[in-house]
Amino acid sequence: MALAPNAALGSRYVLKEEIGRDGAVSVWLAKDTVLARQVSVRILLANGDRDARERFAAEAKGAARITHPNVVGAFDTGAENGAPYIVEEFVDGEPLEQLLSREGSLRPDRAVDISLQILWGLDAAHQAGVVHGGLDASVVFVGDGDRVKVTRFGHAAGNQASPESDVRAAAALLYRSLTGRAPGRATGSAPRAVRADVPRGLDAVVLRALSTGERFDTAQSMIAALSRVRPQATASPAGHADSTGHQSFFHSWMLVPILLAAVAGILLVAGLALGRLEIGGPLLIRPAEGSESIKRPPKPQVVTLPVEGAAAIDPFGDDQEGSDDAPLAIDGDRSTFWRTENYFDGVLGKPGVGLLFDLGEARTVTGFKMRVPFEGFDYEVRVGSDPDALLRARGFDFEAGDDGRENLRPQIGRYLLVWVTSVADAGNGEMRAGISELKVFGLDE
């Protein structure tokens, strides 16, 4: 069929522009005129190629069986003038292939976060009985906030494809994300041998995943291993080469005494100039006669900060994670609580879900106390003033329990996000996370 802008498929999907070619498949941005939304349409051009048509049909069937935030959703299939097409969720992102070509390699924490989302998508597919069979950097899309979508399930699956081969392919992508190169005999190196800032635990997980011996046979097993060694976000190590390739002259530890000395010198000169100080005394500098003593401001006290509101945050799901019950986490009643949906198999299956607590204005947060209706789930606490940025931030890791108050490194922000990363036994055969009450502590400024 002739493809051109404004052509209509199935009297519903209006083609806007071609956004890619994948062999015999043309990929178009289109508008769904019924639901008034943007979609992506994959159209098979090689009408006479039987193998291509079989692969395309397998891809359509595979995509239709998977519903997961980290998998590109399939909405519809059809044919126009003998050319089959698949209508999919439009992903506003770039292929991981393009991201790695531009950046070379990724920070270890970022590489792991992307890999976990790939594995979550694979696990959902495997649970649905679908094997990808062709996972590589071209079928993984990375959008805003590093939200990952995997596409083209089943398009290359053959007799050798299996859940284990999918997991190994995901491990190869993680190796490449960490080192900027594909694993293989040509490299012959562990990630740490290529890049020294890869944590040892992460290095061991990658090596196991790529080994020919006792490697991970399911996505869930690799998810569990990666979650245990998930590194914290870090800046470039002090003293390493800067963007120009030159070694930094000062190490970060040298900056503190230098800055303190500079500040002291400025205060000393200002005191002499204003007549507050004069030369003399056992320390060579003393207050000038007649000058008023300098009053120090009172030291800020740690107090309970008011929480003005709470809202459920579920960007990777259906926004139905107990949103109506969110205020119960700050109502002062421990018998009422917010809780997540029930995850029957005990796997959250997405990067996280949580509650966003609004302090009304930016405050210095130093700790919190969280009461829970059941213990054992994992969560992070993040503080900041931009809710969208908090979804991409790294927080402080905790395991839910009634152990009392938790201290944080002081951070300034209007919001505190409790970001749940796993669920636990909630009784009655249910697997959930929940919060009965949360108090936030900070400085009375």
GROMACS .gro file of C-alpha atoms in nm, residues 5-438:
model
  434
    5PRO     CA    1   0.067   1.168   0.563
    6ASN     CA    2  -0.309   1.190   0.623
    7ALA     CA    3  -0.371   0.838   0.492
    8ALA     CA    4  -0.621   0.653   0.711
    9LEU     CA    5  -0.601   0.295   0.836
   10GLY     CA    6  -0.921   0.118   0.929
   11SER     CA    7  -1.111   0.449   0.901
   12ARG     CA    8  -0.967   0.536   1.242
   13TYR     CA    9  -0.591   0.589   1.246
   14VAL     CA   10  -0.466   0.890   1.049
   15LEU     CA   11  -0.095   0.876   0.963
   16LYS     CA   12   0.103   1.190   1.046
   17GLU     CA   13   0.469   1.120   0.975
   18GLU     CA   14   0.705   0.828   0.938
   19ILE     CA   15   0.926   0.811   1.245
   20GLY     CA   16   1.134   0.506   1.164
   21ARG     CA   17   1.209   0.202   0.951
   22ASP     CA   18   1.285  -0.142   1.092
   23GLY     CA   19   1.366  -0.369   0.801
   24ALA     CA   20   1.041  -0.439   0.622
   25VAL     CA   21   0.838  -0.247   0.880
   26SER     CA   22   0.752   0.122   0.855
   27VAL     CA   23   0.677   0.298   1.185
   28TRP     CA   24   0.441   0.597   1.180
   29LEU     CA   25   0.318   0.852   1.428
   30ALA     CA   26  -0.060   0.857   1.390
   31LYS     CA   27  -0.374   0.994   1.551
   32ASP     CA   28  -0.647   0.771   1.687
   33THR     CA   29  -0.952   0.972   1.579
   34VAL     CA   30  -1.187   0.776   1.807
   35LEU     CA   31  -0.999   0.828   2.134
   36ALA     CA   32  -0.822   1.150   2.023
   37ARG     CA   33  -0.473   1.035   2.118
   38GLN     CA   34  -0.136   0.986   1.956
   39VAL     CA   35  -0.040   0.630   1.871
   40SER     CA   36   0.242   0.451   1.695
   41VAL     CA   37   0.153   0.232   1.397
   42ARG     CA   38   0.385  -0.042   1.271
   43ILE     CA   39   0.305  -0.140   0.910
   44LEU     CA   40   0.454  -0.443   0.734
   45LEU     CA   41   0.568  -0.350   0.384
   46ALA     CA   42   0.697  -0.688   0.261
   47ASN     CA   43   0.358  -0.832   0.171
   48GLY     CA   44   0.504  -1.128  -0.020
   49ASP     CA   45   0.754  -1.232   0.247
   50ARG     CA   46   0.594  -1.521   0.433
   51ASP     CA   47   0.855  -1.530   0.712
   52ALA     CA   48   0.817  -1.157   0.772
   53ARG     CA   49   0.439  -1.191   0.795
   54GLU     CA   50   0.471  -1.479   1.045
   55ARG     CA   51   0.713  -1.281   1.259
   56PHE     CA   52   0.485  -0.978   1.243
   57ALA     CA   53   0.185  -1.185   1.347
   58ALA     CA   54   0.384  -1.334   1.637
   59GLU     CA   55   0.480  -0.987   1.748
   60ALA     CA   56   0.117  -0.871   1.745
   61LYS     CA   57   0.002  -1.173   1.946
   62GLY     CA   58   0.286  -1.137   2.195
   63ALA     CA   59   0.226  -0.767   2.257
   64ALA     CA   60  -0.149  -0.820   2.301
   65ARG     CA   61  -0.089  -1.064   2.590
   66ILE     CA   62   0.121  -0.827   2.801
   67THR     CA   63   0.000  -0.537   3.011
   68HIS     CA   64   0.277  -0.371   3.209
   69PRO     CA   65   0.413  -0.015   3.261
   70ASN     CA   66   0.753  -0.116   3.119
   71VAL     CA   67   0.613  -0.278   2.803
   72VAL     CA   68   0.486  -0.084   2.504
   73GLY     CA   69   0.113  -0.151   2.498
   74ALA     CA   70  -0.060  -0.290   2.189
   75PHE     CA   71  -0.403  -0.136   2.124
   76ASP     CA   72  -0.521  -0.281   1.795
   77THR     CA   73  -0.429  -0.481   1.484
   78GLY     CA   74  -0.562  -0.486   1.133
   79ALA     CA   75  -0.479  -0.484   0.764
   80GLU     CA   76  -0.511  -0.220   0.495
   81ASN     CA   77  -0.501  -0.328   0.130
   82GLY     CA   78  -0.334  -0.651   0.240
   83ALA     CA   79  -0.069  -0.479   0.454
   84PRO     CA   80  -0.095  -0.585   0.821
   85TYR     CA   81  -0.040  -0.325   1.093
   86ILE     CA   82  -0.013  -0.305   1.471
   87VAL     CA   83  -0.133   0.000   1.666
   88GLU     CA   84   0.077   0.062   1.977
   89GLU     CA   85   0.124   0.307   2.259
   90PHE     CA   86   0.328   0.605   2.140
   91VAL     CA   87   0.651   0.632   2.340
   92ASP     CA   88   0.803   0.978   2.362
   93GLY     CA   89   1.159   0.866   2.420
   94GLU     CA   90   1.475   0.748   2.249
   95PRO     CA   91   1.615   0.399   2.194
   96LEU     CA   92   1.872   0.289   2.450
   97GLU     CA   93   2.100   0.234   2.148
   98GLN     CA   94   2.090   0.606   2.075
   99LEU     CA   95   2.139   0.701   2.441
  100LEU     CA   96   2.446   0.478   2.474
  101SER     CA   97   2.588   0.594   2.141
  102ARG     CA   98   2.568   0.951   2.267
  103GLU     CA   99   2.684   0.903   2.627
  104GLY     CA  100   2.908   0.597   2.594
  105SER     CA  101   2.824   0.456   2.936
  106LEU     CA  102   2.591   0.540   3.223
  107ARG     CA  103   2.639   0.597   3.596
  108PRO     CA  104   2.608   0.264   3.780
  109ASP     CA  105   2.291   0.370   3.964
  110ARG     CA  106   2.128   0.485   3.639
  111ALA     CA  107   2.231   0.171   3.453
  112VAL     CA  108   2.080  -0.048   3.726
  113ASP     CA  109   1.754   0.151   3.737
  114ILE     CA  110   1.711   0.111   3.360
  115SER     CA  111   1.799  -0.260   3.378
  116LEU     CA  112   1.550  -0.323   3.658
  117GLN     CA  113   1.271  -0.174   3.448
  118ILE     CA  114   1.372  -0.392   3.152
  119LEU     CA  115   1.362  -0.698   3.378
  120TRP     CA  116   1.023  -0.600   3.523
  121GLY     CA  117   0.887  -0.587   3.169
  122LEU     CA  118   1.046  -0.922   3.082
  123ASP     CA  119   0.905  -1.081   3.397
  124ALA     CA  120   0.553  -0.966   3.307
  125ALA     CA  121   0.596  -1.112   2.958
  126HIS     CA  122   0.729  -1.442   3.089
  127GLN     CA  123   0.439  -1.465   3.333
  128ALA     CA  124   0.209  -1.425   3.030
  129GLY     CA  125   0.394  -1.699   2.844
  130VAL     CA  126   0.568  -1.461   2.600
  131VAL     CA  127   0.942  -1.467   2.527
  132HIS     CA  128   1.104  -1.165   2.364
  133GLY     CA  129   1.379  -1.349   2.178
  134GLY     CA  130   1.539  -1.038   2.032
  135LEU     CA  131   1.615  -0.805   2.321
  136ASP     CA  132   1.880  -0.547   2.240
  137ALA     CA  133   1.934  -0.173   2.279
  138SER     CA  134   1.720  -0.091   1.974
  139VAL     CA  135   1.395  -0.223   2.128
  140VAL     CA  136   1.435  -0.050   2.467
  141PHE     CA  137   1.306   0.307   2.479
  142VAL     CA  138   1.407   0.554   2.751
  143GLY     CA  139   1.180   0.852   2.815
  144ASP     CA  140   1.162   1.140   3.061
  145GLY     CA  141   1.281   1.047   3.409
  146ASP     CA  142   1.444   0.734   3.259
  147ARG     CA  143   1.109   0.560   3.228
  148VAL     CA  144   1.170   0.249   3.025
  149LYS     CA  145   0.948   0.077   2.768
  150VAL     CA  146   1.037  -0.249   2.593
  151THR     CA  147   0.878  -0.327   2.257
  152ARG     CA  148   0.868  -0.595   1.984
  153PHE     CA  149   0.802  -0.902   2.201
  154GLY     CA  150   0.808  -1.224   2.001
  155HIS     CA  151   0.927  -1.071   1.674
  156ALA     CA  152   1.255  -1.265   1.675
  157ALA     CA  153   1.170  -1.555   1.902
  158GLY     CA  154   1.287  -1.892   1.772
  159ASN     CA  155   1.363  -2.239   1.897
  160GLN     CA  156   1.655  -2.109   2.106
  161ALA     CA  157   1.454  -1.832   2.273
  162SER     CA  158   1.366  -1.879   2.639
  163PRO     CA  159   1.313  -1.672   2.953
  164GLU     CA  160   1.674  -1.750   3.046
  165SER     CA  161   1.803  -1.618   2.712
  166ASP     CA  162   1.599  -1.298   2.765
  167VAL     CA  163   1.757  -1.250   3.108
  168ARG     CA  164   2.103  -1.304   2.965
  169ALA     CA  165   2.029  -1.045   2.696
  170ALA     CA  166   1.921  -0.799   2.968
  171ALA     CA  167   2.248  -0.867   3.151
  172ALA     CA  168   2.441  -0.793   2.832
  173LEU     CA  169   2.262  -0.458   2.805
  174LEU     CA  170   2.353  -0.382   3.168
  175TYR     CA  171   2.719  -0.467   3.095
  176ARG     CA  172   2.716  -0.236   2.794
  177SER     CA  173   2.543   0.043   2.992
  178LEU     CA  174   2.816   0.021   3.257
  179THR     CA  175   3.119  -0.011   3.031
  180GLY     CA  176   3.022   0.130   2.692
  181ARG     CA  177   3.102  -0.200   2.522
  182ALA     CA  178   2.931  -0.532   2.463
  183PRO     CA  179   3.038  -0.835   2.669
  184GLY     CA  180   3.223  -1.116   2.497
  185ARG     CA  181   3.551  -1.287   2.451
  186ALA     CA  182   3.697  -0.972   2.297
  187THR     CA  183   3.662  -0.786   2.626
  188GLY     CA  184   3.737  -1.070   2.867
  189SER     CA  185   3.685  -0.834   3.157
  190ALA     CA  186   3.456  -0.784   3.451
  191PRO     CA  187   3.281  -0.445   3.456
  192ARG     CA  188   3.513  -0.329   3.739
  193ALA     CA  189   3.816  -0.408   3.524
  194VAL     CA  190   3.682  -0.165   3.264
  195ARG     CA  191   3.541   0.091   3.506
  196ALA     CA  192   3.669   0.119   3.863
  197ASP     CA  193   3.360   0.289   4.011
  198VAL     CA  194   3.135  -0.014   3.950
  199PRO     CA  195   3.055  -0.149   4.300
  200ARG     CA  196   3.186  -0.497   4.376
  201GLY     CA  197   2.842  -0.636   4.450
  202LEU     CA  198   2.705  -0.510   4.118
  203ASP     CA  199   3.013  -0.646   3.939
  204ALA     CA  200   2.947  -0.991   4.087
  205VAL     CA  201   2.580  -0.989   3.980
  206VAL     CA  202   2.668  -0.896   3.620
  207LEU     CA  203   2.938  -1.163   3.601
  208ARG     CA  204   2.700  -1.427   3.733
  209ALA     CA  205   2.427  -1.322   3.488
  210LEU     CA  206   2.668  -1.358   3.195
  211SER     CA  207   2.841  -1.675   3.312
  212THR     CA  208   2.796  -2.016   3.157
  213GLY     CA  209   2.749  -2.171   3.499
  214GLU     CA  210   2.501  -2.083   3.773
  215ARG     CA  211   2.339  -1.779   3.619
  216PHE     CA  212   1.992  -1.633   3.666
  217ASP     CA  213   1.725  -1.848   3.503
  218THR     CA  214   1.437  -1.606   3.567
  219ALA     CA  215   1.390  -1.232   3.553
  220GLN     CA  216   1.268  -1.235   3.912
  221SER     CA  217   1.590  -1.390   4.039
  222MET     CA  218   1.802  -1.124   3.869
  223ILE     CA  219   1.566  -0.849   3.991
  224ALA     CA  220   1.616  -0.970   4.349
  225ALA     CA  221   1.995  -0.980   4.309
  226LEU     CA  222   2.015  -0.634   4.146
  227SER     CA  223   1.784  -0.482   4.407
  228ARG     CA  224   2.023  -0.593   4.683
  229VAL     CA  225   2.325  -0.425   4.521
  230ARG     CA  226   2.147  -0.122   4.375
  231PRO     CA  227   2.400   0.162   4.411
  232GLN     CA  228   2.317   0.511   4.537
  233ALA     CA  229   2.340   0.803   4.296
  234THR     CA  230   2.684   0.961   4.316
  235ALA     CA  231   2.861   1.253   4.158
  236SER     CA  232   3.189   1.211   3.971
  237PRO     CA  233   3.463   1.104   4.215
  238ALA     CA  234   3.677   1.390   4.347
  239GLY     CA  235   4.013   1.422   4.181
  240HIS     CA  236   3.906   1.241   3.865
  241ALA     CA  237   3.959   1.393   3.525
  242ASP     CA  238   3.718   1.674   3.439
  243SER     CA  239   3.531   1.711   3.110
  244THR     CA  240   3.844   1.846   2.944
  245GLY     CA  241   4.044   1.538   3.043
  246HIS     CA  242   4.272   1.722   3.292
  247GLN     CA  243   4.325   1.601   3.647
  248SER     CA  244   4.157   1.821   3.908
  249PHE     CA  245   4.416   2.026   4.103
  250PHE     CA  246   4.231   2.022   4.433
  251HIS     CA  247   4.072   1.724   4.599
  252SER     CA  248   3.731   1.791   4.750
  253TRP     CA  249   3.862   1.745   5.105
  254MET     CA  250   4.100   2.038   5.052
  255LEU     CA  251   3.816   2.278   4.974
  256VAL     CA  252   3.672   2.282   5.327
  257PRO     CA  253   3.973   2.426   5.514
  258ILE     CA  254   4.047   2.663   5.227
  259LEU     CA  255   3.691   2.800   5.233
  260LEU     CA  256   3.693   2.829   5.614
  261ALA     CA  257   4.020   3.020   5.609
  262ALA     CA  258   3.889   3.252   5.339
  263VAL     CA  259   3.570   3.325   5.534
  264ALA     CA  260   3.766   3.388   5.855
  265GLY     CA  261   3.994   3.630   5.673
  266ILE     CA  262   3.700   3.822   5.529
  267LEU     CA  263   3.535   3.849   5.874
  268LEU     CA  264   3.862   3.964   6.031
  269VAL     CA  265   3.915   4.239   5.775
  270ALA     CA  266   3.551   4.348   5.805
  271GLY     CA  267   3.576   4.361   6.185
  272LEU     CA  268   3.889   4.578   6.175
  273ALA     CA  269   3.739   4.807   5.912
  274LEU     CA  270   3.417   4.859   6.109
  275GLY     CA  271   3.597   4.918   6.436
  276ARG     CA  272   3.454   4.609   6.599
  277LEU     CA  273   3.800   4.453   6.639
  278GLU     CA  274   4.145   4.590   6.719
  279ILE     CA  275   4.502   4.461   6.736
  280GLY     CA  276   4.605   4.337   7.083
  281GLY     CA  277   4.537   4.083   7.353
  282PRO     CA  278   4.683   3.735   7.397
  283LEU     CA  279   4.531   3.621   7.069
  284LEU     CA  280   4.653   3.937   6.889
  285ILE     CA  281   4.291   4.026   6.798
  286ARG     CA  282   4.035   4.149   7.052
  287PRO     CA  283   3.702   4.337   7.054
  288ALA     CA  284   3.749   4.713   7.022
  289GLU     CA  285   3.676   4.920   7.331
  290GLY     CA  286   3.321   5.047   7.335
  291SER     CA  287   3.207   4.805   7.070
  292GLU     CA  288   2.889   4.610   7.133
  293SER     CA  289   2.921   4.239   7.182
  294ILE     CA  290   2.808   4.034   6.886
  295LYS     CA  291   2.485   3.852   6.957
  296ARG     CA  292   2.463   3.503   6.817
  297PRO     CA  293   2.127   3.393   6.683
  298PRO     CA  294   1.962   3.115   6.879
  299LYS     CA  295   2.037   2.765   6.755
  300PRO     CA  296   1.742   2.624   6.556
  301GLN     CA  297   1.549   2.358   6.744
  302VAL     CA  298   1.419   2.033   6.597
  303VAL     CA  299   1.038   2.033   6.597
  304THR     CA  300   0.752   1.839   6.442
  305LEU     CA  301   0.677   1.999   6.107
  306PRO     CA  302   0.314   2.048   6.001
  307VAL     CA  303   0.202   1.829   5.710
  308GLU     CA  304  -0.068   1.999   5.506
  309GLY     CA  305  -0.161   1.716   5.274
  310ALA     CA  306  -0.085   1.369   5.141
  311ALA     CA  307  -0.139   1.231   4.790
  312ALA     CA  308  -0.086   0.889   4.636
  313ILE     CA  309   0.179   0.880   4.360
  314ASP     CA  310   0.160   0.598   4.102
  315PRO     CA  311   0.330   0.719   3.779
  316PHE     CA  312   0.413   0.368   3.659
  317GLY     CA  313   0.068   0.220   3.723
  318ASP     CA  314  -0.300   0.310   3.692
  319ASP     CA  315  -0.313   0.586   3.957
  320GLN     CA  316  -0.544   0.369   4.167
  321GLU     CA  317  -0.310   0.297   4.459
  322GLY     CA  318  -0.553   0.391   4.735
  323SER     CA  319  -0.561   0.758   4.636
  324ASP     CA  320  -0.877   0.825   4.840
  325ASP     CA  321  -0.712   0.688   5.155
  326ALA     CA  322  -0.393   0.897   5.137
  327PRO     CA  323  -0.512   1.152   5.401
  328LEU     CA  324  -0.550   0.866   5.652
  329ALA     CA  325  -0.169   0.860   5.683
  330ILE     CA  326  -0.176   1.202   5.856
  331ASP     CA  327  -0.512   1.198   6.041
  332GLY     CA  328  -0.360   1.121   6.383
  333ASP     CA  329  -0.541   0.787   6.410
  334ARG     CA  330  -0.320   0.476   6.396
  335SER     CA  331  -0.622   0.252   6.335
  336THR     CA  332  -0.675   0.407   5.991
  337PHE     CA  333  -0.420   0.378   5.713
  338TRP     CA  334  -0.333   0.409   5.346
  339ARG     CA  335  -0.232   0.091   5.165
  340THR     CA  336  -0.138  -0.019   4.816
  341GLU     CA  337  -0.330  -0.258   4.597
  342ASN     CA  338  -0.287  -0.630   4.661
  343TYR     CA  339   0.004  -0.780   4.463
  344PHE     CA  340  -0.092  -1.145   4.473
  345ASP     CA  341   0.247  -1.285   4.370
  346GLY     CA  342   0.438  -1.054   4.606
  347VAL     CA  343   0.613  -0.872   4.318
  348LEU     CA  344   0.548  -0.499   4.285
  349GLY     CA  345   0.629  -0.515   3.914
  350LYS     CA  346   0.717  -0.147   3.872
  351PRO     CA  347   0.982   0.095   4.000
  352GLY     CA  348   0.767   0.202   4.291
  353VAL     CA  349   0.457   0.370   4.429
  354GLY     CA  350   0.416   0.600   4.724
  355LEU     CA  351   0.275   0.891   4.918
  356LEU     CA  352   0.377   1.254   4.867
  357PHE     CA  353   0.354   1.461   5.186
  358ASP     CA  354   0.320   1.840   5.146
  359LEU     CA  355   0.484   2.056   5.416
  360GLY     CA  356   0.331   2.374   5.274
  361GLU     CA  357   0.666   2.545   5.216
  362ALA     CA  358   1.032   2.452   5.187
  363ARG     CA  359   1.161   2.334   5.526
  364THR     CA  360   1.481   2.175   5.655
  365VAL     CA  361   1.387   1.811   5.718
  366THR     CA  362   1.598   1.611   5.964
  367GLY     CA  363   1.394   1.297   6.025
  368PHE     CA  364   1.058   1.123   6.038
  369LYS     CA  365   0.857   0.869   6.231
  370MET     CA  366   0.639   0.627   6.036
  371ARG     CA  367   0.388   0.384   6.181
  372VAL     CA  368   0.275   0.097   5.959
  373PRO     CA  369  -0.016  -0.151   5.971
  374PHE     CA  370   0.222  -0.436   5.877
  375GLU     CA  371   0.599  -0.467   5.856
  376GLY     CA  372   0.860  -0.588   5.612
  377PHE     CA  373   0.818  -0.386   5.292
  378ASP     CA  374   1.102  -0.170   5.157
  379TYR     CA  375   1.080   0.201   5.090
  380GLU     CA  376   1.287   0.512   5.025
  381VAL     CA  377   1.243   0.861   5.170
  382ARG     CA  378   1.316   1.153   4.938
  383VAL     CA  379   1.297   1.527   5.013
  384GLY     CA  380   1.271   1.811   4.761
  385SER     CA  381   1.054   2.088   4.617
  386ASP     CA  382   0.984   1.941   4.270
  387PRO     CA  383   0.754   1.635   4.278
  388ASP     CA  384   0.858   1.528   3.927
  389ALA     CA  385   1.229   1.549   4.018
  390LEU     CA  386   1.163   1.340   4.330
  391LEU     CA  387   1.053   1.052   4.108
  392ARG     CA  388   1.402   1.047   3.956
  393ALA     CA  389   1.595   1.116   4.277
  394ARG     CA  390   1.767   0.867   4.503
  395GLY     CA  391   1.654   0.854   4.863
  396PHE     CA  392   1.737   0.695   5.196
  397ASP     CA  393   1.655   0.321   5.212
  398PHE     CA  394   1.448   0.171   5.495
  399GLU     CA  395   1.258  -0.145   5.581
  400ALA     CA  396   0.915  -0.087   5.731
  401GLY     CA  397   0.883  -0.158   6.102
  402ASP     CA  398   0.767   0.016   6.418
  403ASP     CA  399   1.116   0.097   6.537
  404GLY     CA  400   1.042   0.462   6.606
  405ARG     CA  401   1.206   0.774   6.475
  406GLU     CA  402   1.452   0.773   6.183
  407ASN     CA  403   1.708   1.049   6.134
  408LEU     CA  404   1.797   1.191   5.793
  409ARG     CA  405   2.084   1.400   5.668
  410PRO     CA  406   1.927   1.752   5.675
  411GLN     CA  407   1.764   1.833   5.342
  412ILE     CA  408   1.558   2.131   5.232
  413GLY     CA  409   1.232   2.083   5.045
  414ARG     CA  410   0.858   2.134   5.048
  415TYR     CA  411   0.775   1.766   4.991
  416LEU     CA  412   0.867   1.437   5.154
  417LEU     CA  413   0.807   1.132   4.936
  418VAL     CA  414   0.776   0.784   5.085
  419TRP     CA  415   0.856   0.569   4.780
  420VAL     CA  416   0.759   0.202   4.827
  421THR     CA  417   0.981  -0.042   4.635
  422SER     CA  418   0.846  -0.378   4.758
  423VAL     CA  419   0.541  -0.526   4.929
  424ALA     CA  420   0.505  -0.757   5.229
  425ASP     CA  421   0.260  -0.997   5.391
  426ALA     CA  422  -0.042  -0.792   5.497
  427GLY     CA  423  -0.238  -1.089   5.632
  428ASN     CA  424  -0.529  -1.280   5.479
  429GLY     CA  425  -0.302  -1.390   5.197
  430GLU     CA  426  -0.252  -1.033   5.072
  431MET     CA  427   0.076  -0.866   4.972
  432ARG     CA  428   0.074  -0.490   5.020
  433ALA     CA  429   0.252  -0.188   5.169
  434GLY     CA  430   0.083   0.067   5.393
  435ILE     CA  431   0.126   0.370   5.619
  436SER     CA  432  -0.079   0.435   5.934
  437GLU     CA  433   0.078   0.764   6.044
  438LEU     CA  434   0.374   0.978   5.941
   0.00000   0.00000   0.00000
